[in-house]
Amino acid sequence: MAPSSSAAWGSTLTYALLFGVLGVAVYRRNKILELQRDLVRQQAQEIQLTHAALNNHALVCLTDPDGKIASVNENFSAKFGYRQEDLIGRHISIIYPDGDEDATMLEVRRSLARGEIWTGESEEVTAEGTKVFMRCTIVPMLDEAGKLVKTVSIRTDNTEYRRAEKARFLKSLFDHLQDEVYIFRTDSLQMVYANHRALEASNWSAKDIDAKTIIDADSQMNAAAFRAHVAPLMRGDRDSVSIEVMRGDRAGEIRTRLVRSDDGELLFVSVLRDTTERMETERARLESVSVVSHELRTPLTSIKGALRLLGSGAMGDFDAQAKSVLDIAERNTETLLLIVNDILDLEKIRAGKMRLEKSDVDLVSFLNDVVEMNTGYGAEFQVDFDFSTRLDTAMARLAPERMMQVFANLLSNAAKYSPTNDTVRVGLEDDGEYWQVSVTDRGPGIPESARETVFESFGQVQNTDGKTRKGTGLGMAIARKIVLAHGGEIDFESEPGHGTTFYVRLRKPHLEADLGQGDTETASLSDVA
């Protein structure tokens, strides 16, 4: 072959090889680009799926460096009760209980300022003020200079878990209490919870709870009467109401309160405490002194009469010093007689020997008489009694002498505990199925810790102001038994340092026929002994 032909063939071969290499490179590049496009599409799809998952299962919020909300997803706005557009531009502090000063929010801001991710549980509030608990991860986004430019927060609602944990703890706590505990709805009275003692006493099983109401707990319960009993709670007039009950040969006291659950539902909580042993102890203590009291009353009455005779001057005149000694002796004898008579009254109640002679009474006129008859006692302490009511009449069926004893005791206690030159206020109100009488003083008040002892025999409240006041410790126990025997209630509200209000609630006659059933109606106090 000629030299020129060989050179041409070599050049052609070189070009062919170059084109082949170039073709392979182009092919491989196209393949790489295709793979890159597939990877980008896959990554975009993963991002979309991740974003969708976050939107479906989490609450997402973006804020600027100052904490102002830049954007939120629908879950966030729905959970906190705002429209999305209403949140944009608002400061993130609106979801924290203490706003700008909230401890958790301040902790988050310190972490973000250091460029650190904050993770933890946060207590937050909705637009309606409902507390919610969130598991939060808050991520700072920084620029090249390390300056905060944006934050991304991802929240998951932990509220139900926290409520379930709290419910389990409370259930475990209540289940093993010796008192019966009932929790039920205010509208339907349907049971929500009953502890082991309550289930046993009511002959229920745990699976029966949803089908029961509180009325089913006792065959003697009446829905209308219960509604009237808890009416002061629904009106906000009282923090709690109580009533004594008998279950066979066991005595108990039921105290009911109104509470609001974490989700805002109003519920009644009733606790029945067995008071049998306490009452038996009280009876034993009373019996131990009643025998002595019977023997003391006659000689004490004679001594009192003799001292009055001497003090009148019928047996001759005494000098001032002797007269002072006689006065002291007479007052102390009067106190002893008062104690003896109170003890014997309680013994009569316990034995069922004290009778209630009931008649139709207008409480407006009756309370005017009560105040007038006790004016002299108030004057001894330089205290006035003032009775006022908007009612013209308030007819009730009661034993006037015994109810006079109740209110005289309340007024005397109020006078003893009132500041000098003060006024004890007596009121009468229409309280649905009851007439409510109130006696209010501005004395030192009664601590909540003494609530259980106020109405016990020989129970005297420790004076929070340090002053000593005389009393038998029996008057309130007698008053309570008399009120209960009338189908009524007696209780008190007090704020230490600001005074006390005692309430007596007497049931109205349901029908006009309940009034005028003859001149008197006799009843025994034995049922409340």
GROMACS .gro file of C-alpha atoms in nm, residues 54-407:
model
  354
   54LEU     CA    1  -4.562   1.579   5.951
   55ASN     CA    2  -4.875   1.766   5.848
   56ASN     CA    3  -5.094   1.467   5.926
   57HIS     CA    4  -4.941   1.368   6.258
   58ALA     CA    5  -4.766   1.676   6.399
   59LEU     CA    6  -4.813   2.044   6.467
   60VAL     CA    7  -4.563   2.248   6.264
   61CYS     CA    8  -4.478   2.613   6.322
   62LEU     CA    9  -4.213   2.845   6.173
   63THR     CA   10  -4.111   3.161   6.359
   64ASP     CA   11  -3.874   3.447   6.280
   65PRO     CA   12  -3.576   3.540   6.501
   66ASP     CA   13  -3.802   3.760   6.719
   67GLY     CA   14  -4.043   3.475   6.791
   68LYS     CA   15  -4.320   3.599   6.560
   69ILE     CA   16  -4.511   3.324   6.381
   70ALA     CA   17  -4.431   3.305   6.008
   71SER     CA   18  -4.642   3.001   5.920
   72VAL     CA   19  -4.828   2.710   6.079
   73ASN     CA   20  -4.993   2.398   5.946
   74GLU     CA   21  -5.361   2.317   5.988
   75ASN     CA   22  -5.297   2.081   6.280
   76PHE     CA   23  -5.133   2.361   6.477
   77SER     CA   24  -5.412   2.614   6.421
   78ALA     CA   25  -5.684   2.355   6.486
   79LYS     CA   26  -5.529   2.229   6.811
   80PHE     CA   27  -5.480   2.576   6.955
   81GLY     CA   28  -5.819   2.703   6.837
   82TYR     CA   29  -5.707   2.981   6.601
   83ARG     CA   30  -5.744   3.045   6.230
   84GLN     CA   31  -5.415   3.017   6.043
   85GLU     CA   32  -5.431   3.374   5.919
   86ASP     CA   33  -5.492   3.501   6.273
   87LEU     CA   34  -5.169   3.343   6.396
   88ILE     CA   35  -4.937   3.492   6.132
   89GLY     CA   36  -4.744   3.781   6.288
   90ARG     CA   37  -4.847   3.694   6.645
   91HIS     CA   38  -4.577   3.615   6.897
   92ILE     CA   39  -4.537   3.247   6.986
   93SER     CA   40  -4.579   3.340   7.356
   94ILE     CA   41  -4.959   3.338   7.306
   95ILE     CA   42  -4.956   2.958   7.342
   96TYR     CA   43  -4.761   2.961   7.671
   97PRO     CA   44  -4.951   2.992   8.004
   98ASP     CA   45  -4.740   3.280   8.138
   99GLY     CA   46  -4.684   3.456   7.807
  100ASP     CA   47  -4.350   3.636   7.769
  101GLU     CA   48  -4.246   3.532   8.120
  102ASP     CA   49  -4.320   3.162   8.081
  103ALA     CA   50  -4.030   2.957   8.216
  104THR     CA   51  -4.038   2.697   7.937
  105MET     CA   52  -4.047   2.959   7.663
  106LEU     CA   53  -3.749   3.141   7.817
  107GLU     CA   54  -3.558   2.812   7.833
  108VAL     CA   55  -3.632   2.748   7.463
  109ARG     CA   56  -3.513   3.096   7.367
  110ARG     CA   57  -3.183   3.046   7.554
  111SER     CA   58  -3.123   2.715   7.372
  112LEU     CA   59  -3.198   2.867   7.031
  113ALA     CA   60  -2.970   3.164   7.103
  114ARG     CA   61  -2.684   2.912   7.152
  115GLY     CA   62  -2.775   2.745   6.824
  116GLU     CA   63  -2.893   2.432   7.004
  117ILE     CA   64  -3.198   2.215   6.933
  118TRP     CA   65  -3.449   2.213   7.222
  119THR     CA   66  -3.644   1.895   7.293
  120GLY     CA   67  -3.884   1.833   7.579
  121GLU     CA   68  -4.242   1.849   7.708
  122SER     CA   69  -4.416   2.183   7.730
  123GLU     CA   70  -4.740   2.284   7.900
  124GLU     CA   71  -4.929   2.516   7.666
  125VAL     CA   72  -5.276   2.672   7.638
  126THR     CA   73  -5.537   2.697   7.364
  127ALA     CA   74  -5.729   3.007   7.267
  128GLU     CA   75  -6.004   2.899   7.512
  129GLY     CA   76  -5.756   2.860   7.797
  130THR     CA   77  -5.752   2.480   7.800
  131LYS     CA   78  -5.422   2.328   7.907
  132VAL     CA   79  -5.249   2.094   7.663
  133PHE     CA   80  -4.920   1.905   7.693
  134MET     CA   81  -4.687   1.889   7.393
  135ARG     CA   82  -4.374   1.692   7.309
  136CYS     CA   83  -4.167   1.951   7.122
  137THR     CA   84  -3.858   1.960   6.904
  138ILE     CA   85  -3.756   2.314   6.815
  139VAL     CA   86  -3.473   2.354   6.561
  140PRO     CA   87  -3.281   2.678   6.497
  141MET     CA   88  -3.189   2.769   6.137
  142LEU     CA   89  -2.866   2.973   6.124
  143ASP     CA   90  -2.699   3.176   5.846
  144GLU     CA   91  -2.331   3.145   5.744
  145ALA     CA   92  -2.237   3.380   6.028
  146GLY     CA   93  -2.416   3.160   6.283
  147LYS     CA   94  -2.697   3.410   6.333
  148LEU     CA   95  -3.051   3.282   6.399
  149VAL     CA   96  -3.276   3.346   6.099
  150LYS     CA   97  -3.568   3.111   6.159
  151THR     CA   98  -3.693   2.834   6.389
  152VAL     CA   99  -3.890   2.524   6.301
  153SER     CA  100  -4.092   2.360   6.576
  154ILE     CA  101  -4.256   2.020   6.555
  155ARG     CA  102  -4.508   1.930   6.824
  156THR     CA  103  -4.700   1.613   6.905
  157ASP     CA  104  -4.996   1.626   7.141
  158ASN     CA  105  -4.914   1.443   7.466
  159THR     CA  106  -5.225   1.556   7.652
  160GLU     CA  107  -5.420   1.232   7.644
  161TYR     CA  108  -5.119   1.036   7.763
  162ARG     CA  109  -5.070   1.277   8.054
  163ARG     CA  110  -5.439   1.259   8.140
  164ALA     CA  111  -5.429   0.880   8.125
  165GLU     CA  112  -5.125   0.875   8.354
  166LYS     CA  113  -5.295   1.114   8.595
  167ALA     CA  114  -5.616   0.912   8.581
  168ARG     CA  115  -5.426   0.591   8.656
  169PHE     CA  116  -5.252   0.754   8.950
  170LEU     CA  117  -5.575   0.896   9.094
  171LYS     CA  118  -5.760   0.571   9.036
  172SER     CA  119  -5.487   0.379   9.218
  173LEU     CA  120  -5.502   0.633   9.500
  174PHE     CA  121  -5.883   0.637   9.530
  175ASP     CA  122  -5.932   0.264   9.478
  176HIS     CA  123  -5.781   0.178   9.815
  177LEU     CA  124  -5.930   0.458  10.026
  178GLN     CA  125  -6.142   0.349  10.322
  179ASP     CA  126  -6.403   0.613  10.232
  180GLU     CA  127  -6.651   0.557   9.951
  181VAL     CA  128  -6.574   0.779   9.650
  182TYR     CA  129  -6.825   0.849   9.373
  183ILE     CA  130  -6.757   1.068   9.067
  184PHE     CA  131  -7.051   1.143   8.838
  185ARG     CA  132  -7.177   1.391   8.579
  186THR     CA  133  -7.372   1.700   8.680
  187ASP     CA  134  -7.628   1.685   8.401
  188SER     CA  135  -7.729   1.318   8.388
  189LEU     CA  136  -7.587   1.207   8.728
  190GLN     CA  137  -7.431   0.919   8.533
  191MET     CA  138  -7.143   0.750   8.712
  192VAL     CA  139  -6.789   0.807   8.589
  193TYR     CA  140  -6.600   0.633   8.869
  194ALA     CA  141  -6.653   0.450   9.198
  195ASN     CA  142  -6.372   0.313   9.415
  196HIS     CA  143  -6.362  -0.040   9.563
  197ARG     CA  144  -6.547   0.058   9.882
  198ALA     CA  145  -6.820   0.234   9.685
  199LEU     CA  146  -6.865  -0.063   9.450
  200GLU     CA  147  -6.892  -0.300   9.746
  201ALA     CA  148  -7.137  -0.080   9.938
  202SER     CA  149  -7.358  -0.030   9.630
  203ASN     CA  150  -7.344  -0.396   9.521
  204TRP     CA  151  -7.201  -0.295   9.183
  205SER     CA  152  -6.924  -0.442   8.973
  206ALA     CA  153  -6.675  -0.225   8.784
  207LYS     CA  154  -6.834  -0.317   8.450
  208ASP     CA  155  -7.171  -0.182   8.573
  209ILE     CA  156  -7.048   0.175   8.626
  210ASP     CA  157  -7.137   0.314   8.282
  211ALA     CA  158  -7.498   0.201   8.322
  212LYS     CA  159  -7.544   0.348   8.671
  213THR     CA  160  -7.633   0.689   8.814
  214ILE     CA  161  -7.564   0.812   9.165
  215ILE     CA  162  -7.934   0.760   9.245
  216ASP     CA  163  -7.882   0.385   9.194
  217ALA     CA  164  -7.629   0.380   9.479
  218ASP     CA  165  -7.902   0.378   9.744
  219SER     CA  166  -8.267   0.276   9.712
  220GLN     CA  167  -8.366   0.560   9.946
  221MET     CA  168  -8.214   0.831   9.725
  222ASN     CA  169  -8.442   1.068   9.538
  223ALA     CA  170  -8.331   1.258   9.226
  224ALA     CA  171  -8.530   1.575   9.304
  225ALA     CA  172  -8.407   1.586   9.663
  226PHE     CA  173  -8.049   1.534   9.549
  227ARG     CA  174  -8.079   1.815   9.294
  228ALA     CA  175  -8.204   2.046   9.569
  229HIS     CA  176  -7.919   1.933   9.795
  230VAL     CA  177  -7.647   2.023   9.540
  231ALA     CA  178  -7.819   2.338   9.406
  232PRO     CA  179  -7.588   2.570   9.609
  233LEU     CA  180  -7.289   2.409   9.436
  234MET     CA  181  -7.434   2.471   9.090
  235ARG     CA  182  -7.506   2.835   9.177
  236GLY     CA  183  -7.157   2.883   9.316
  237ASP     CA  184  -7.287   2.972   9.663
  238ARG     CA  185  -7.104   2.689   9.840
  239ASP     CA  186  -6.779   2.498   9.798
  240SER     CA  187  -6.928   2.178   9.939
  241VAL     CA  188  -7.250   2.037  10.083
  242SER     CA  189  -7.285   1.754  10.333
  243ILE     CA  190  -7.555   1.529  10.473
  244GLU     CA  191  -7.570   1.248  10.728
  245VAL     CA  192  -7.701   0.906  10.621
  246MET     CA  193  -7.763   0.564  10.771
  247ARG     CA  194  -7.683   0.237  10.596
  248GLY     CA  195  -7.828  -0.036  10.805
  249ASP     CA  196  -7.666   0.003  11.144
  250ARG     CA  197  -7.377   0.211  11.006
  251ALA     CA  198  -7.374   0.592  11.015
  252GLY     CA  199  -7.203   0.804  10.754
  253GLU     CA  200  -7.152   1.157  10.629
  254ILE     CA  201  -7.156   1.239  10.257
  255ARG     CA  202  -6.969   1.552  10.145
  256THR     CA  203  -7.013   1.656   9.781
  257ARG     CA  204  -6.804   1.901   9.580
  258LEU     CA  205  -6.817   2.034   9.225
  259VAL     CA  206  -6.497   1.993   9.020
  260ARG     CA  207  -6.396   2.061   8.661
  261SER     CA  208  -6.201   1.793   8.475
  262ASP     CA  209  -5.902   1.866   8.253
  263ASP     CA  210  -6.125   1.867   7.946
  264GLY     CA  211  -6.360   2.119   8.105
  265GLU     CA  212  -6.643   1.883   8.205
  266LEU     CA  213  -6.821   1.962   8.534
  267LEU     CA  214  -6.840   1.665   8.770
  268PHE     CA  215  -6.969   1.595   9.120
  269VAL     CA  216  -6.737   1.418   9.364
  270SER     CA  217  -6.913   1.264   9.665
  271VAL     CA  218  -6.719   1.108   9.950
  272LEU     CA  219  -6.902   0.898  10.208
  273ARG     CA  220  -6.713   0.864  10.534
  274ASP     CA  221  -6.818   0.606  10.791
  275THR     CA  222  -6.882   0.796  11.115
  276THR     CA  223  -7.011   0.500  11.319
  277GLU     CA  224  -6.703   0.469  11.540
  278ARG     CA  225  -6.685   0.843  11.592
  279MET     CA  226  -7.049   0.852  11.697
  280GLU     CA  227  -7.004   0.552  11.926
  281THR     CA  228  -6.706   0.723  12.089
  282GLU     CA  229  -6.914   1.036  12.128
  283ARG     CA  230  -7.198   0.839  12.284
  284ALA     CA  231  -6.967   0.658  12.524
  285ARG     CA  232  -6.813   0.986  12.632
  286LEU     CA  233  -7.158   1.138  12.674
  287GLU     CA  234  -7.290   0.845  12.872
  288SER     CA  235  -6.992   0.858  13.106
  289VAL     CA  236  -7.080   1.212  13.214
  290SER     CA  237  -7.459   1.200  13.185
  291VAL     CA  238  -7.496   0.995  13.502
  292VAL     CA  239  -7.292   1.250  13.693
  293SER     CA  240  -7.487   1.533  13.530
  294HIS     CA  241  -7.818   1.396  13.655
  295GLU     CA  242  -7.682   1.398  14.011
  296LEU     CA  243  -7.534   1.746  13.973
  297ARG     CA  244  -7.833   1.934  13.834
  298THR     CA  245  -8.044   1.936  14.152
  299PRO     CA  246  -7.770   2.058  14.391
  300LEU     CA  247  -7.646   2.311  14.135
  301THR     CA  248  -7.996   2.450  14.096
  302SER     CA  249  -8.021   2.483  14.475
  303ILE     CA  250  -7.681   2.653  14.495
  304LYS     CA  251  -7.778   2.894  14.218
  305GLY     CA  252  -8.102   2.981  14.398
  306ALA     CA  253  -7.918   3.036  14.727
  307LEU     CA  254  -7.658   3.262  14.562
  308ARG     CA  255  -7.929   3.469  14.396
  309LEU     CA  256  -8.108   3.501  14.728
  310LEU     CA  257  -7.789   3.622  14.894
  311GLY     CA  258  -7.717   3.859  14.607
  312SER     CA  259  -8.066   4.013  14.626
  313GLY     CA  260  -8.001   4.139  14.982
  314ALA     CA  261  -8.285   3.937  15.133
  315MET     CA  262  -8.043   3.788  15.385
  316GLY     CA  263  -7.875   4.116  15.463
  317ASP     CA  264  -7.637   4.354  15.290
  318PHE     CA  265  -7.284   4.261  15.183
  319ASP     CA  266  -6.991   4.492  15.121
  320ALA     CA  267  -6.861   4.543  14.766
  321GLN     CA  268  -6.591   4.278  14.793
  322ALA     CA  269  -6.832   4.011  14.918
  323LYS     CA  270  -7.088   4.110  14.653
  324SER     CA  271  -6.820   4.063  14.383
  325VAL     CA  272  -6.740   3.713  14.514
  326LEU     CA  273  -7.113   3.623  14.510
  327ASP     CA  274  -7.144   3.744  14.149
  328ILE     CA  275  -6.849   3.528  14.042
  329ALA     CA  276  -6.994   3.226  14.220
  330GLU     CA  277  -7.335   3.280  14.056
  331ARG     CA  278  -7.187   3.312  13.707
  332ASN     CA  279  -6.979   2.996  13.747
  333THR     CA  280  -7.281   2.809  13.880
  334GLU     CA  281  -7.479   2.926  13.576
  335THR     CA  282  -7.203   2.795  13.348
  336LEU     CA  283  -7.204   2.457  13.524
  337LEU     CA  284  -7.582   2.434  13.491
  338LEU     CA  285  -7.556   2.517  13.122
  339ILE     CA  286  -7.304   2.235  13.071
  340VAL     CA  287  -7.518   1.991  13.266
  341ASN     CA  288  -7.834   2.084  13.072
  342ASP     CA  289  -7.652   2.051  12.737
  343ILE     CA  290  -7.520   1.708  12.836
  344LEU     CA  291  -7.867   1.596  12.940
  345ASP     CA  292  -8.016   1.733  12.616
  346LEU     CA  293  -7.768   1.529  12.414
  347GLU     CA  294  -7.844   1.223  12.623
  348LYS     CA  295  -8.217   1.272  12.559
  349ILE     CA  296  -8.152   1.298  12.185
  350ARG     CA  297  -7.939   0.984  12.191
  351ALA     CA  298  -8.204   0.794  12.383
  352GLY     CA  299  -8.484   0.922  12.159
  353LYS     CA  300  -8.656   1.093  12.453
  354MET     CA  301  -8.645   1.447  12.316
  355ARG     CA  302  -8.956   1.529  12.117
  356LEU     CA  303  -9.003   1.794  11.852
  357GLU     CA  304  -9.337   1.972  11.888
  358LYS     CA  305  -9.369   2.108  11.534
  359SER     CA  306  -9.605   2.381  11.422
  360ASP     CA  307  -9.646   2.629  11.136
  361VAL     CA  308  -9.400   2.915  11.180
  362ASP     CA  309  -9.327   3.228  10.976
  363LEU     CA  310  -8.947   3.247  10.974
  364VAL     CA  311  -8.949   3.624  10.915
  365SER     CA  312  -9.133   3.690  11.242
  366PHE     CA  313  -8.949   3.406  11.416
  367LEU     CA  314  -8.603   3.543  11.335
  368ASN     CA  315  -8.707   3.892  11.444
  369ASP     CA  316  -8.801   3.738  11.780
  370VAL     CA  317  -8.470   3.545  11.793
  371VAL     CA  318  -8.268   3.863  11.744
  372GLU     CA  319  -8.474   4.058  11.997
  373MET     CA  320  -8.446   3.784  12.263
  374ASN     CA  321  -8.067   3.765  12.224
  375THR     CA  322  -8.000   4.139  12.214
  376GLY     CA  323  -7.905   4.140  12.583
  377TYR     CA  324  -7.651   3.864  12.531
  378GLY     CA  325  -7.492   4.057  12.245
  379ALA     CA  326  -7.474   4.369  12.465
  380GLU     CA  327  -7.251   4.180  12.710
  381PHE     CA  328  -6.990   4.163  12.431
  382GLN     CA  329  -7.077   4.509  12.291
  383VAL     CA  330  -7.205   4.346  11.972
  384ASP     CA  331  -7.530   4.424  11.786
  385PHE     CA  332  -7.750   4.179  11.594
  386ASP     CA  333  -7.909   4.292  11.268
  387PHE     CA  334  -8.170   4.088  11.080
  388SER     CA  335  -8.264   4.174  10.722
  389THR     CA  336  -8.448   3.993  10.443
  390ARG     CA  337  -8.634   4.073  10.123
  391LEU     CA  338  -8.901   3.818  10.206
  392ASP     CA  339  -9.237   3.919  10.352
  393THR     CA  340  -9.316   3.569  10.479
  394ALA     CA  341  -9.140   3.232  10.483
  395MET     CA  342  -9.360   2.958  10.621
  396ALA     CA  343  -9.195   2.645  10.763
  397ARG     CA  344  -9.296   2.360  10.985
  398LEU     CA  345  -9.066   2.336  11.285
  399ALA     CA  346  -9.036   2.306  11.662
  400PRO     CA  347  -9.003   2.675  11.770
  401GLU     CA  348  -8.847   2.607  12.109
  402ARG     CA  349  -8.579   2.378  11.969
  403MET     CA  350  -8.506   2.594  11.666
  404MET     CA  351  -8.480   2.895  11.899
  405GLN     CA  352  -8.211   2.694  12.079
  406VAL     CA  353  -8.024   2.649  11.748
  407PHE     CA  354  -8.024   3.016  11.653
   0.00000   0.00000   0.00000
